[in-house]
Every structure is written in structure tokens, then in C-alpha cells.
mmCIF file of C-alpha atoms in Angstrom:
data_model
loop_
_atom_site.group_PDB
_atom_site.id
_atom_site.type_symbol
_atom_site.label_atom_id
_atom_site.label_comp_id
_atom_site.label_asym_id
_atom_site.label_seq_id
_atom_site.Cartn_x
_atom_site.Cartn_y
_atom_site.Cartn_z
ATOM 1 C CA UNK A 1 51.733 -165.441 21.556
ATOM 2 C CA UNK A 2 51.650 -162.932 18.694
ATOM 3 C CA UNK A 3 51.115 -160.064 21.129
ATOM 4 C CA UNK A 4 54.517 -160.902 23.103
ATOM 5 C CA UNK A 5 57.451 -158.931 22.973
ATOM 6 C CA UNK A 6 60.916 -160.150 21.530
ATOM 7 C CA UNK A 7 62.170 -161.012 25.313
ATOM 8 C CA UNK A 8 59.160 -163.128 26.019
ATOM 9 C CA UNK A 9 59.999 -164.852 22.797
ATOM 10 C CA UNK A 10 63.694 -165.218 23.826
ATOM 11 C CA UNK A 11 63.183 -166.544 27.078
ATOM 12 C CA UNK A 12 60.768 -169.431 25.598
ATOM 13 C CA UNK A 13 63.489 -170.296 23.473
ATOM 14 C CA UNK A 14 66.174 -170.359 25.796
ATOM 15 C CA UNK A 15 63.947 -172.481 27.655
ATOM 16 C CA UNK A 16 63.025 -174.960 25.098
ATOM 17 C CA UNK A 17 66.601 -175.376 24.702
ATOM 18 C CA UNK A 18 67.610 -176.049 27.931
ATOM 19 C CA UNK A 19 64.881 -178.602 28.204
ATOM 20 C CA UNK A 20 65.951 -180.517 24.630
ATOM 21 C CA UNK A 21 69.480 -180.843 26.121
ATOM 22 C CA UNK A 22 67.788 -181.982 29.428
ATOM 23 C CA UNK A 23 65.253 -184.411 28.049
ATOM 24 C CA UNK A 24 68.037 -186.019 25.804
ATOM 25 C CA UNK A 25 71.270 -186.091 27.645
ATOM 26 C CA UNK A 26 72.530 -189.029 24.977
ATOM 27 C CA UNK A 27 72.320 -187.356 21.686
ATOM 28 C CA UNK A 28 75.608 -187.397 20.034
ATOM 29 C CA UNK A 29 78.143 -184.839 20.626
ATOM 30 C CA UNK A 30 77.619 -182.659 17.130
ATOM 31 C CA UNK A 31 74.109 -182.171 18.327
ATOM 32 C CA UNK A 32 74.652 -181.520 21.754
ATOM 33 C CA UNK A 33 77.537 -178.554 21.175
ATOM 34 C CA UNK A 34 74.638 -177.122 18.596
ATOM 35 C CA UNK A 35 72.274 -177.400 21.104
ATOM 36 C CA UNK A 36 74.802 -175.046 23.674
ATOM 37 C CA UNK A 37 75.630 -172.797 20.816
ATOM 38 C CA UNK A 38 72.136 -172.105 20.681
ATOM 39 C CA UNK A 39 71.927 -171.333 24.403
ATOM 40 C CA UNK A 40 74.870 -169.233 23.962
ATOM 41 C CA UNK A 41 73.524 -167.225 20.724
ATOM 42 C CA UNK A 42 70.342 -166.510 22.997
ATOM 43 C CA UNK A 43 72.332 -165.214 26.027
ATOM 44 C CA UNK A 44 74.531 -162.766 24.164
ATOM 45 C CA UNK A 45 71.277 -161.628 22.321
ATOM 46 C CA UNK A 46 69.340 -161.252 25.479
ATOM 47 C CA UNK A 47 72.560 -159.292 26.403
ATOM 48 C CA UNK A 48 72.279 -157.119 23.430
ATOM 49 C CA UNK A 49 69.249 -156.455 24.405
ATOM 50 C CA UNK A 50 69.742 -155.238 27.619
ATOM 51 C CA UNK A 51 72.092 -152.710 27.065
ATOM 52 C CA UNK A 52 70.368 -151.281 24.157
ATOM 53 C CA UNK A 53 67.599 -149.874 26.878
#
């Protein structure tokens, strides 16, 4: 993947993300709320991103 373009890389991560939350729907709460800040942190970069085009 070292030829891929920031986007690509945030759309893998938003993905791997989603999954983790998925995958383990009983880790504890402190986790979990990291876990959707995450999410969230990728979104408003993806965001960013957009409107700087």
C-alpha cells in the first residue's frame, strides 16, 4: 500500500475501526467511546479533505 493516496489510507482506517467496535461489542465503555472518537477524528479529517479540493 505505499503507492496509495492519503484517502485510501483513511478509508482503511475508518474501516478497521468500525470493524474493532463491531467484532467486540463488550469492551468496556473507556475503550469503546475511544474507539468512536476515532471514527469521529477520521470523518472530520476526511471532511477536511474534501473541501480543501
Amino acid at each position: 500500500m505505499s503507492d496509495c493516496s492519503p484517502d485510501t489510507y483513511l478509508v482503511a482506517a475508518r474501516e478497521l475501526l468500525v470493524a474493532v467496535g463491531q467484532r467486540h461489542p463488550h469492551m468496556p465503555s473507556e475503550q469503546r467511546a475511544l474507539v468512536q472518537e476515532a471514527i469521529e477524528h477520521v470523518d472530520r479529517v476526511q471532511d477536511a479533505r474534501g473541501r480543501d479540493r
